[in-house]
Short mmCIF file of C-alpha atoms in Angstrom, two decimals:
data_model
loop_
_atom_site.label_atom_id
_atom_site.label_comp_id
_atom_site.label_asym_id
_atom_site.label_seq_id
_atom_site.Cartn_x
_atom_site.Cartn_y
_atom_site.Cartn_z
CA MET K 8 0.06 -22.83 21.85
CA ARG K 9 2.77 -22.48 24.47
CA THR K 10 2.17 -20.46 27.60
CA ASP K 11 5.23 -18.22 27.21
CA TYR K 12 7.29 -16.77 24.36
CA ASP K 13 9.99 -14.24 23.77
CA ALA K 14 7.49 -12.30 21.66
CA VAL K 15 3.81 -12.33 20.72
CA VAL K 16 2.71 -10.58 17.52
CA VAL K 17 -0.95 -9.61 17.09
CA GLY K 18 -1.96 -9.45 13.42
CA SER K 19 -0.72 -11.41 10.40
CA GLY K 20 -0.56 -8.64 7.82
CA PRO K 21 2.77 -8.02 6.08
CA ASN K 22 4.03 -5.91 8.98
CA GLY K 23 3.09 -8.45 11.64
CA LEU K 24 4.70 -11.27 9.67
CA ALA K 25 7.78 -9.15 8.92
CA ALA K 26 8.22 -8.42 12.62
CA ALA K 27 7.83 -12.07 13.57
CA ILE K 28 10.35 -13.16 10.92
CA MET K 29 12.87 -10.58 12.13
CA LEU K 30 12.52 -11.87 15.69
CA ALA K 31 12.64 -15.55 14.70
CA ARG K 32 15.79 -14.95 12.65
CA ALA K 33 17.35 -13.52 15.80
CA GLY K 34 16.59 -16.77 17.62
CA CYS K 35 13.51 -15.61 19.50
CA SER K 36 10.50 -17.80 20.13
CA CYS K 37 7.40 -16.07 18.77
CA VAL K 38 3.77 -16.63 17.91
CA VAL K 39 1.49 -14.63 15.59
CA LEU K 40 -2.17 -14.37 16.56
CA GLU K 41 -4.64 -13.55 13.77
CA ALA K 42 -8.30 -12.68 14.38
CA ALA K 43 -9.50 -13.83 10.95
CA GLY K 44 -9.70 -17.39 9.77
CA ALA K 45 -6.96 -16.78 7.20
CA ILE K 46 -3.66 -14.92 7.38
CA GLY K 47 -2.62 -11.97 5.28
CA GLY K 48 -4.41 -8.81 6.35
CA GLY K 49 -4.28 -6.64 3.22
CA THR K 50 -2.64 -9.43 1.20
CA ARG K 51 -5.48 -11.89 0.75
CA SER K 52 -7.14 -13.40 -2.32
CA GLU K 53 -10.59 -14.95 -2.63
CA GLU K 54 -13.19 -15.99 -5.20
CA LEU K 55 -15.34 -12.92 -4.69
CA THR K 56 -17.52 -13.09 -7.83
CA LEU K 57 -17.82 -16.48 -9.55
CA PRO K 58 -16.15 -19.87 -9.05
CA GLY K 59 -12.72 -19.91 -10.67
CA TYR K 60 -12.28 -16.11 -10.61
CA LEU K 61 -9.57 -15.21 -8.08
CA HIS K 62 -9.61 -11.62 -6.79
CA ASP K 63 -7.24 -9.70 -4.54
CA VAL K 64 -9.29 -8.55 -1.56
CA CYS K 65 -7.17 -5.44 -0.98
CA SER K 66 -3.64 -4.98 -2.34
CA ALA K 67 -2.97 -6.14 -5.88
CA ILE K 68 0.13 -4.50 -7.40
CA HIS K 69 3.29 -4.39 -5.30
CA PRO K 70 6.12 -2.00 -6.20
CA MET K 71 6.87 -1.38 -2.52
CA ALA K 72 7.21 -5.12 -1.82
CA VAL K 73 9.91 -5.63 -4.45
CA GLY K 74 11.51 -2.32 -3.52
CA SER K 75 11.48 -3.01 0.23
CA PRO K 76 15.02 -3.38 1.60
CA TYR K 77 13.76 -5.94 4.11
CA LEU K 78 11.42 -8.07 1.99
CA ARG K 79 14.05 -8.26 -0.74
CA SER K 80 16.40 -9.82 1.83
CA LEU K 81 14.03 -12.71 2.57
CA PRO K 82 14.13 -16.01 0.61
CA LEU K 83 10.45 -15.79 -0.28
CA ALA K 84 10.93 -17.31 -3.73
CA GLN K 85 12.00 -20.50 -1.98
CA HIS K 86 8.64 -20.48 -0.22
CA GLY K 87 6.48 -20.16 -3.32
CA LEU K 88 6.39 -16.44 -4.14
CA GLU K 89 6.78 -15.67 -7.84
CA TRP K 90 6.56 -12.13 -9.21
CA ILE K 91 5.05 -11.38 -12.62
CA TYR K 92 6.18 -8.16 -14.30
CA PRO K 93 3.77 -6.74 -16.90
CA PRO K 94 5.57 -5.23 -19.92
CA ALA K 95 4.64 -1.75 -18.66
CA PRO K 96 4.02 -0.88 -15.01
CA LEU K 97 1.33 1.74 -15.64
CA ALA K 98 -0.93 3.24 -18.30
CA HIS K 99 -2.87 6.50 -18.07
CA PRO K 100 -5.46 7.00 -20.84
CA PHE K 101 -6.84 10.32 -22.08
CA ASP K 102 -9.96 11.39 -23.95
CA ASP K 103 -8.12 11.80 -27.27
CA GLY K 104 -7.79 8.00 -27.42
CA GLY K 105 -4.09 7.94 -26.50
CA ALA K 106 -2.32 7.18 -23.25
CA ALA K 107 0.78 8.05 -21.30
CA ILE K 108 2.68 4.87 -20.51
CA LEU K 109 5.08 4.55 -17.60
CA GLU K 110 7.60 2.11 -19.03
CA ARG K 111 10.52 0.59 -17.17
CA SER K 112 12.74 2.85 -19.30
CA VAL K 113 12.61 6.57 -18.50
CA GLU K 114 13.42 7.33 -22.15
CA ALA K 115 10.61 5.11 -23.45
CA THR K 116 8.20 6.75 -21.03
CA GLY K 117 9.17 10.15 -22.37
CA LYS K 118 8.13 9.12 -25.87
CA THR K 119 4.52 9.01 -24.64
CA LEU K 120 4.68 12.42 -22.92
CA GLY K 121 4.88 14.72 -25.94
CA PRO K 122 6.70 17.98 -25.20
CA ASP K 123 7.69 16.94 -21.66
CA ALA K 124 10.02 14.03 -22.37
CA ALA K 125 13.16 15.97 -21.45
CA ALA K 126 11.61 17.61 -18.39
CA TYR K 127 10.43 14.23 -17.10
CA ALA K 128 13.79 12.56 -17.67
CA GLY K 129 15.68 15.46 -16.10
CA MET K 130 13.66 15.12 -12.91
CA ILE K 131 13.23 11.34 -12.66
CA GLN K 132 16.40 9.75 -14.07
CA PRO K 133 18.78 11.10 -11.36
CA LEU K 134 16.38 9.77 -8.72
CA VAL K 135 16.06 6.38 -10.40
CA ASP K 136 19.86 6.18 -10.45
CA ARG K 137 19.80 6.57 -6.64
CA TRP K 138 16.74 4.45 -5.94
CA GLU K 139 18.27 2.03 -3.44
CA LYS K 140 19.56 4.83 -1.22
CA LEU K 141 16.27 6.71 -1.53
CA PHE K 142 14.15 3.68 -0.70
CA SER K 143 16.35 2.86 2.27
CA ASP K 144 15.53 6.28 3.73
CA LEU K 145 11.97 6.73 2.51
CA LEU K 146 11.02 3.37 4.04
CA ALA K 147 12.50 4.22 7.43
CA PRO K 148 11.65 6.57 10.30
CA PRO K 149 13.23 10.02 9.75
CA HIS K 150 15.81 9.63 12.51
CA LEU K 151 17.32 6.66 10.66
CA TYR K 152 17.88 8.43 7.33
CA GLY K 153 21.41 7.60 6.21
CA HIS K 154 21.74 9.01 2.69
CA PRO K 155 21.48 12.80 2.95
CA PHE K 156 22.92 13.51 -0.50
CA ALA K 157 20.40 11.26 -2.27
CA MET K 158 17.56 12.77 -0.25
CA ALA K 159 18.84 16.26 -1.03
CA ARG K 160 18.52 15.46 -4.75
CA MET K 161 14.86 14.59 -4.28
CA ALA K 162 13.94 17.31 -1.76
CA PRO K 163 13.40 20.26 -4.16
CA TYR K 164 10.73 18.26 -5.98
CA ALA K 165 9.28 16.35 -3.00
CA PHE K 166 8.61 19.15 -0.53
CA ARG K 167 5.75 20.73 -2.44
CA SER K 168 2.30 19.88 -3.71
CA ALA K 169 1.85 17.48 -6.61
CA ALA K 170 -0.37 19.93 -8.46
CA GLY K 171 2.21 22.70 -8.06
CA LEU K 172 5.11 20.54 -9.21
CA ALA K 173 3.22 19.17 -12.22
CA ARG K 174 2.24 22.63 -13.41
CA ALA K 175 5.70 24.08 -12.84
CA ARG K 176 7.61 21.19 -14.41
CA PHE K 177 5.43 20.10 -17.33
CA ARG K 178 3.67 21.91 -20.17
CA GLY K 179 1.56 19.13 -21.65
CA THR K 180 -1.58 17.32 -20.56
CA ARG K 181 -0.06 13.85 -20.58
CA ALA K 182 2.88 14.38 -18.23
CA ARG K 183 0.73 16.43 -15.86
CA GLY K 184 -2.00 13.79 -15.84
CA LEU K 185 0.45 10.92 -15.38
CA PHE K 186 2.07 12.61 -12.39
CA ALA K 187 -1.30 13.51 -10.89
CA GLY K 188 -2.35 9.86 -10.96
CA LEU K 189 0.88 8.77 -9.31
CA ALA K 190 0.52 11.38 -6.58
CA ALA K 191 -3.12 10.48 -5.95
CA HIS K 192 -1.84 7.33 -4.19
CA SER K 193 -1.28 9.72 -1.28
CA VAL K 194 -5.08 9.78 -0.76
CA LEU K 195 -4.82 13.54 -0.23
CA PRO K 196 -5.88 16.61 -2.22
CA LEU K 197 -3.15 17.17 -4.79
CA GLU K 198 -2.73 20.72 -3.54
CA SER K 199 -1.50 19.34 -0.20
CA PHE K 200 2.11 19.80 0.89
CA MET K 201 4.40 16.85 0.09
CA THR K 202 1.96 15.02 -2.19
CA ALA K 203 4.65 15.41 -4.84
CA ALA K 204 6.80 13.00 -2.81
CA PHE K 205 4.25 10.23 -3.34
CA GLY K 206 4.18 10.84 -7.08
CA LEU K 207 7.96 10.75 -7.24
CA MET K 208 8.25 7.56 -5.22
CA PHE K 209 5.75 5.68 -7.35
CA ALA K 210 7.39 6.90 -10.55
CA ILE K 211 10.84 5.89 -9.30
CA SER K 212 9.59 2.46 -8.30
CA GLY K 213 8.04 1.89 -11.73
CA HIS K 214 11.36 2.49 -13.45
CA ALA K 215 13.67 0.96 -10.85
CA VAL K 216 11.86 -2.20 -9.75
CA GLY K 217 8.58 -2.33 -11.71
CA TRP K 218 5.01 -2.74 -10.49
CA PRO K 219 4.65 -6.53 -10.32
CA LEU K 220 1.87 -8.84 -9.18
CA PRO K 221 2.25 -12.19 -7.41
CA ARG K 222 1.39 -15.27 -9.43
CA GLY K 223 -1.70 -16.78 -7.85
CA GLY K 224 -2.82 -13.66 -6.00
CA ALA K 225 -1.68 -11.35 -3.22
CA GLN K 226 -2.33 -14.17 -0.76
CA ARG K 227 0.90 -15.75 -1.99
CA ILE K 228 2.90 -12.96 -0.34
CA ALA K 229 1.47 -13.76 3.09
CA ASP K 230 1.70 -17.50 2.45
CA ALA K 231 5.39 -17.26 1.55
CA MET K 232 6.16 -15.12 4.58
CA ALA K 233 4.24 -17.52 6.82
CA SER K 234 6.05 -20.52 5.34
CA TYR K 235 9.41 -18.90 5.98
CA LEU K 236 8.42 -17.94 9.52
CA ARG K 237 7.37 -21.50 10.30
CA SER K 238 10.67 -22.79 8.89
CA LEU K 239 12.37 -20.61 11.51
CA GLY K 240 10.27 -22.12 14.31
CA GLY K 241 7.64 -19.39 14.52
CA GLU K 242 3.99 -20.22 15.15
CA ILE K 243 0.84 -18.74 13.58
CA LEU K 244 -2.63 -19.19 15.06
CA THR K 245 -5.75 -18.00 13.22
CA SER K 246 -9.24 -17.24 14.56
CA ARG K 247 -7.61 -15.80 17.69
CA ARG K 248 -9.13 -12.36 18.16
CA VAL K 249 -7.38 -10.36 20.87
CA SER K 250 -9.57 -7.91 22.76
CA SER K 251 -7.24 -7.20 25.69
CA LEU K 252 -3.57 -7.57 26.56
CA GLU K 253 -4.53 -9.85 29.43
CA GLU K 254 -5.58 -12.54 26.94
CA LEU K 255 -2.05 -12.94 25.58
CA PRO K 256 0.40 -15.63 26.66
CA ARG K 257 3.36 -14.51 28.73
CA ALA K 258 5.99 -12.77 26.63
CA ARG K 259 8.90 -10.42 27.04
CA ALA K 260 7.61 -8.34 24.13
CA VAL K 261 4.23 -7.78 22.47
CA LEU K 262 4.05 -6.31 18.97
CA LEU K 263 0.67 -5.05 17.81
CA ASP K 264 -0.05 -4.80 14.08
CA VAL K 265 -3.06 -2.56 14.82
CA THR K 266 -3.95 1.10 14.50
CA PRO K 267 -4.21 3.56 17.44
CA ARG K 268 -7.95 3.00 17.82
CA GLN K 269 -7.47 -0.72 18.42
CA LEU K 270 -4.52 -0.11 20.72
CA LEU K 271 -6.77 2.07 22.89
CA SER K 272 -9.30 -0.75 23.04
CA ILE K 273 -6.83 -3.56 23.67
CA ALA K 274 -4.83 -1.69 26.33
CA ARG K 275 -7.99 -0.32 27.97
CA ASP K 276 -7.16 1.80 31.01
CA ARG K 277 -3.51 0.75 31.26
CA LEU K 278 -2.21 3.56 29.05
CA PRO K 279 -1.22 6.87 30.69
CA SER K 280 -3.76 9.63 30.08
CA ALA K 281 -1.36 11.83 28.08
CA TYR K 282 -0.52 8.99 25.69
CA ARG K 283 -4.19 8.04 25.38
CA SER K 284 -5.04 11.63 24.54
CA LYS K 285 -2.47 11.66 21.74
CA LEU K 286 -3.81 8.42 20.29
CA GLU K 287 -7.36 9.74 20.44
CA GLN K 288 -6.25 12.66 18.24
CA TYR K 289 -4.86 10.35 15.56
CA ARG K 290 -6.43 11.14 12.20
CA TYR K 291 -7.73 8.58 9.74
CA GLY K 292 -7.87 9.38 6.05
CA PRO K 293 -10.47 8.84 3.31
CA GLY K 294 -11.76 5.36 2.66
CA ILE K 295 -12.05 3.37 -0.52
CA PHE K 296 -14.94 1.94 -2.51
CA LYS K 297 -13.81 -1.20 -4.32
CA THR K 298 -15.27 -3.26 -7.15
CA ASP K 299 -14.09 -6.62 -8.47
CA TYR K 300 -15.21 -7.95 -11.82
CA ALA K 301 -15.50 -11.27 -13.56
CA LEU K 302 -15.23 -10.49 -17.29
CA ASP K 303 -15.83 -12.50 -20.42
CA ALA K 304 -12.98 -10.66 -22.21
CA PRO K 305 -10.24 -8.13 -21.40
CA ILE K 306 -11.12 -4.47 -20.80
CA PRO K 307 -11.41 -2.90 -24.31
CA TRP K 308 -9.22 0.18 -23.85
CA ASN K 309 -9.28 2.77 -26.63
CA ASP K 310 -5.48 2.69 -26.64
CA ALA K 311 -4.34 -0.91 -26.99
CA ALA K 312 -1.10 0.00 -25.21
CA CYS K 313 -3.09 0.01 -21.95
CA ALA K 314 -3.27 -3.78 -22.21
CA ARG K 315 0.51 -3.89 -21.69
CA ALA K 316 0.15 -2.46 -18.19
CA GLY K 317 -0.77 -4.23 -14.98
CA THR K 318 -2.21 -0.98 -13.59
CA VAL K 319 -4.29 1.67 -15.33
CA HIS K 320 -5.02 5.07 -13.76
CA VAL K 321 -8.45 6.25 -14.89
CA GLY K 322 -9.20 9.89 -14.33
CA GLY K 323 -8.05 12.01 -17.25
CA THR K 324 -6.27 15.31 -16.74
CA LEU K 325 -4.49 16.82 -13.75
CA GLU K 326 -7.42 19.17 -13.22
CA GLU K 327 -9.95 16.32 -13.19
CA ILE K 328 -7.91 14.15 -10.83
CA ALA K 329 -7.25 17.07 -8.50
CA ALA K 330 -10.98 17.82 -8.37
CA ALA K 331 -11.80 14.16 -7.72
CA GLU K 332 -9.34 13.94 -4.82
CA ARG K 333 -10.51 17.12 -3.06
CA GLY K 334 -13.94 15.65 -2.32
CA PRO K 335 -13.09 12.60 -0.16
CA ALA K 336 -10.90 14.68 2.16
CA SER K 337 -13.71 17.20 2.72
CA GLY K 338 -16.53 14.67 3.10
CA ALA K 339 -17.94 14.56 -0.45
CA ALA K 340 -17.78 11.66 -2.88
CA SER K 341 -16.82 12.66 -6.42
CA GLY K 342 -19.21 12.08 -9.31
CA LYS K 343 -16.17 11.57 -11.57
CA PRO K 344 -13.73 9.70 -9.31
CA PHE K 345 -10.11 8.90 -9.93
CA VAL K 346 -10.16 5.11 -10.38
CA LEU K 347 -7.24 2.73 -9.93
CA VAL K 348 -7.63 -0.37 -12.09
CA ALA K 349 -5.60 -3.59 -12.02
CA GLN K 350 -5.92 -6.23 -14.74
CA GLN K 351 -4.00 -9.15 -13.28
CA SER K 352 -5.51 -11.89 -15.43
CA LEU K 353 -3.88 -10.46 -18.58
CA PHE K 354 -0.56 -11.65 -17.15
CA ASP K 355 -1.55 -14.40 -14.70
CA SER K 356 -3.77 -17.11 -16.14
CA SER K 357 -4.44 -18.55 -12.67
CA ARG K 358 -6.81 -15.66 -11.92
CA ALA K 359 -9.71 -16.73 -14.19
CA PRO K 360 -11.01 -19.65 -16.28
CA ALA K 361 -9.51 -20.06 -19.74
CA GLY K 362 -10.51 -17.18 -22.02
CA LYS K 363 -12.05 -15.18 -19.15
CA HIS K 364 -10.65 -12.31 -17.10
CA THR K 365 -10.80 -10.37 -13.86
CA ALA K 366 -10.52 -6.67 -13.07
CA TRP K 367 -9.92 -4.91 -9.76
CA ALA K 368 -10.84 -1.27 -9.26
CA TYR K 369 -11.31 1.26 -6.48
CA CYS K 370 -11.74 4.97 -5.85
CA HIS K 371 -11.33 7.20 -2.82
CA VAL K 372 -14.39 8.23 -0.81
CA PRO K 373 -14.96 10.02 2.50
CA ASN K 374 -14.07 7.98 5.56
CA GLY K 375 -17.03 5.78 6.45
CA SER K 376 -19.01 6.84 3.36
CA THR K 377 -22.17 4.89 2.50
CA VAL K 378 -22.41 6.22 -1.07
CA ASP K 379 -22.54 3.50 -3.74
CA MET K 380 -19.81 4.34 -6.26
CA THR K 381 -20.41 1.42 -8.62
CA VAL K 382 -22.00 3.52 -11.38
CA PRO K 383 -19.39 6.34 -11.27
CA ILE K 384 -16.50 3.84 -11.29
CA GLU K 385 -17.91 1.98 -14.28
CA ALA K 386 -18.70 5.22 -16.11
CA GLN K 387 -15.07 6.32 -15.75
CA ILE K 388 -13.74 2.99 -17.08
CA GLU K 389 -16.31 3.01 -19.90
CA ARG K 390 -15.14 6.51 -20.82
CA PHE K 391 -11.73 5.17 -21.84
CA ALA K 392 -12.84 1.62 -22.69
CA PRO K 393 -16.20 1.72 -24.52
CA GLY K 394 -17.94 -1.63 -24.23
CA PHE K 395 -16.53 -2.44 -20.79
CA ARG K 396 -19.96 -2.85 -19.19
CA GLU K 397 -21.00 -5.44 -21.77
CA ARG K 398 -18.09 -7.65 -20.70
CA ILE K 399 -19.10 -7.84 -17.03
CA LEU K 400 -20.29 -11.30 -15.99
CA ALA K 401 -20.45 -10.53 -12.27
CA ARG K 402 -19.30 -7.88 -9.84
CA HIS K 403 -18.50 -7.74 -6.13
CA VAL K 404 -18.56 -4.38 -4.34
CA MET K 405 -17.19 -3.26 -0.99
CA GLY K 406 -17.74 0.16 0.53
CA PRO K 407 -15.84 1.50 3.54
CA GLN K 408 -17.99 -0.36 6.07
CA ALA K 409 -17.42 -3.70 4.34
CA ILE K 410 -13.72 -2.91 3.98
CA GLU K 411 -13.43 -2.32 7.74
CA ALA K 412 -15.54 -5.39 8.54
CA GLY K 413 -13.06 -7.49 6.57
CA ASN K 414 -10.00 -5.92 8.23
CA ALA K 415 -10.30 -4.05 11.52
CA ASN K 416 -7.20 -1.98 10.70
CA TYR K 417 -9.04 -0.28 7.84
CA ILE K 418 -10.94 2.25 9.95
CA GLY K 419 -13.75 3.75 7.88
CA GLY K 420 -12.24 2.13 4.78
CA ASP K 421 -8.85 3.83 5.28
CA ILE K 422 -6.35 1.29 3.91
CA SER K 423 -3.33 3.48 4.72
CA GLY K 424 -3.45 3.12 8.50
CA GLY K 425 -4.11 6.83 8.97
CA SER K 426 -4.08 10.11 7.11
CA ASN K 427 -0.96 10.76 5.04
CA ASP K 428 -0.96 14.52 5.59
CA ALA K 429 2.52 15.93 6.16
CA ALA K 430 1.91 16.74 9.83
CA GLN K 431 1.19 13.09 10.62
CA PHE K 432 2.86 10.99 7.92
CA LEU K 433 6.50 11.39 8.98
CA THR K 434 5.83 11.15 12.71
CA ARG K 435 2.95 8.72 13.01
CA PRO K 436 1.27 7.91 15.32
CA PHE K 437 2.58 11.18 16.84
CA PRO K 438 6.06 12.67 17.40
CA ARG K 439 8.19 10.35 19.53
CA LEU K 440 11.87 9.43 19.43
CA ASN K 441 10.81 5.79 19.18
CA PRO K 442 7.47 5.74 17.35
CA TYR K 443 7.11 1.97 17.82
CA SER K 444 7.28 1.85 21.63
CA THR K 445 4.40 2.58 23.98
CA PRO K 446 4.46 3.59 27.66
CA LEU K 447 3.57 0.00 28.56
CA PRO K 448 6.69 -2.11 29.24
CA GLY K 449 7.41 -4.45 26.35
CA VAL K 450 4.40 -3.35 24.25
CA TYR K 451 5.07 -2.01 20.74
CA LEU K 452 3.14 -0.89 17.66
CA CYS K 453 4.28 -2.40 14.34
CA SER K 454 1.47 -1.40 11.97
CA SER K 455 1.20 1.06 9.09
CA SER K 456 0.22 3.63 11.73
CA THR K 457 3.98 3.86 12.38
CA PRO K 458 6.74 4.94 9.96
CA PRO K 459 7.04 4.50 7.06
CA GLY K 460 3.26 4.15 6.73
CA GLY K 461 1.00 2.21 4.39
CA GLY K 462 1.97 -0.22 1.67
CA VAL K 463 3.05 -3.84 1.39
CA HIS K 464 6.70 -3.45 2.34
CA GLY K 465 6.95 -4.90 5.86
CA MET K 466 9.20 -2.05 6.97
CA CYS K 467 6.99 -0.97 9.89
CA GLY K 468 7.27 -4.47 11.30
CA TYR K 469 10.98 -4.64 10.56
CA HIS K 470 11.79 -1.39 12.35
CA ALA K 471 9.52 -2.26 15.29
CA ALA K 472 11.22 -5.65 15.67
CA ARG K 473 14.63 -3.96 15.59
CA ALA K 474 13.51 -1.69 18.42
CA VAL K 475 12.30 -4.73 20.39
CA LEU K 476 15.55 -6.61 19.88
CA ARG K 477 17.60 -3.67 21.11
CA ALA K 478 15.45 -2.70 24.08
CA GLU K 479 13.72 -5.85 25.29
CA LEU K 480 15.54 -8.94 24.08
CA LYS K 481 19.05 -7.46 23.95
CA ARG K 482 19.89 -9.01 20.59
CA GLY K 483 21.04 -7.43 17.34
#
């Protein structure tokens, strides 16, 4: 490692790598320091259960990656990244044995929604038609919004609760349940303000760009980004845990892919008291409890159409999902959780030995919870796929403490980099004209604790690097 650089990036998650790539493309010398022995942060894959069964440690399905204005601009296919698109992005089964299917076509989706086909199309199709403008703004800090007319089309639906919008817009169980599952990605009670925006964004992405998975595991995203960065002259060093800013090589700019809690620790007493106080008030959201399965056959869904989807939302009706999501935010684990299931091996044979399969599942739990959710998760899957338990060869479980131990950014199992409540989401870590800068000269945040928040899209790193180039390195 050199002793001086234009920029040092701490953390090799998608945002850290995105920031480093942006800087290297501008001609800056940069190095990425990663505490773990392998790069990737939330985009890692390992054999967690049995030999030959490849599991995604955190992220698995990536609509935001293929919808990201920045990641789409990078030549990642030339560096080994291949996307697989399941025939349907999402399935949502119900107790009557049928399922709502989010297809790439809005019209085809409507055919699974009973009486709400027209209401769904009337709301979603105009937004899908404007998806590039919407994503450009939704994946940017608010002061950089550049498409007011597209945003105005979405605003009447977005600025309300998901539960309220679903009940006002739809009459039937299937459309309401489908939208509830989409909105539950907010990791908030569905009665919360602006949870509808999350449901809309995930629905739009399913129709506009799909919900793909990387061939060979989520690790391939990080590997492709790292390969491209190295081709630009950037360096990456693993097993380099940073506990203070003084440990870093000399640099004109430091970009930290960490959350406010780690920034407080790394900066120690160098931060002004007012800024420290604001960071100490930063709120983390519910955690996750995750299970990975080695299976001797695919999940036996009651509705065979669920096997066409890479992702299955398991939770039933709007009312059930809303009840499940209230608990984690108030400190109580749900006995009937909303479960997100990915079945990558149906579409990617590299994930399991011939004839065998994997499954990936998680539910939301209170931050730092120690409750074992294995039985409730499996009961929910079994509810819509009788015989699932008999197909389990091995399982690997991770509660919030294990999640955080594997990735220090996931405080209490919070994989979103902080609570997504409306008061914090748009202005994270707290209201500032430049949310990426800190009071320390040349020190910036580039994690999901800055706009636009969680997800594998690299946009936090991109916007932070742009701020660095303008203010510190005087380029771009």
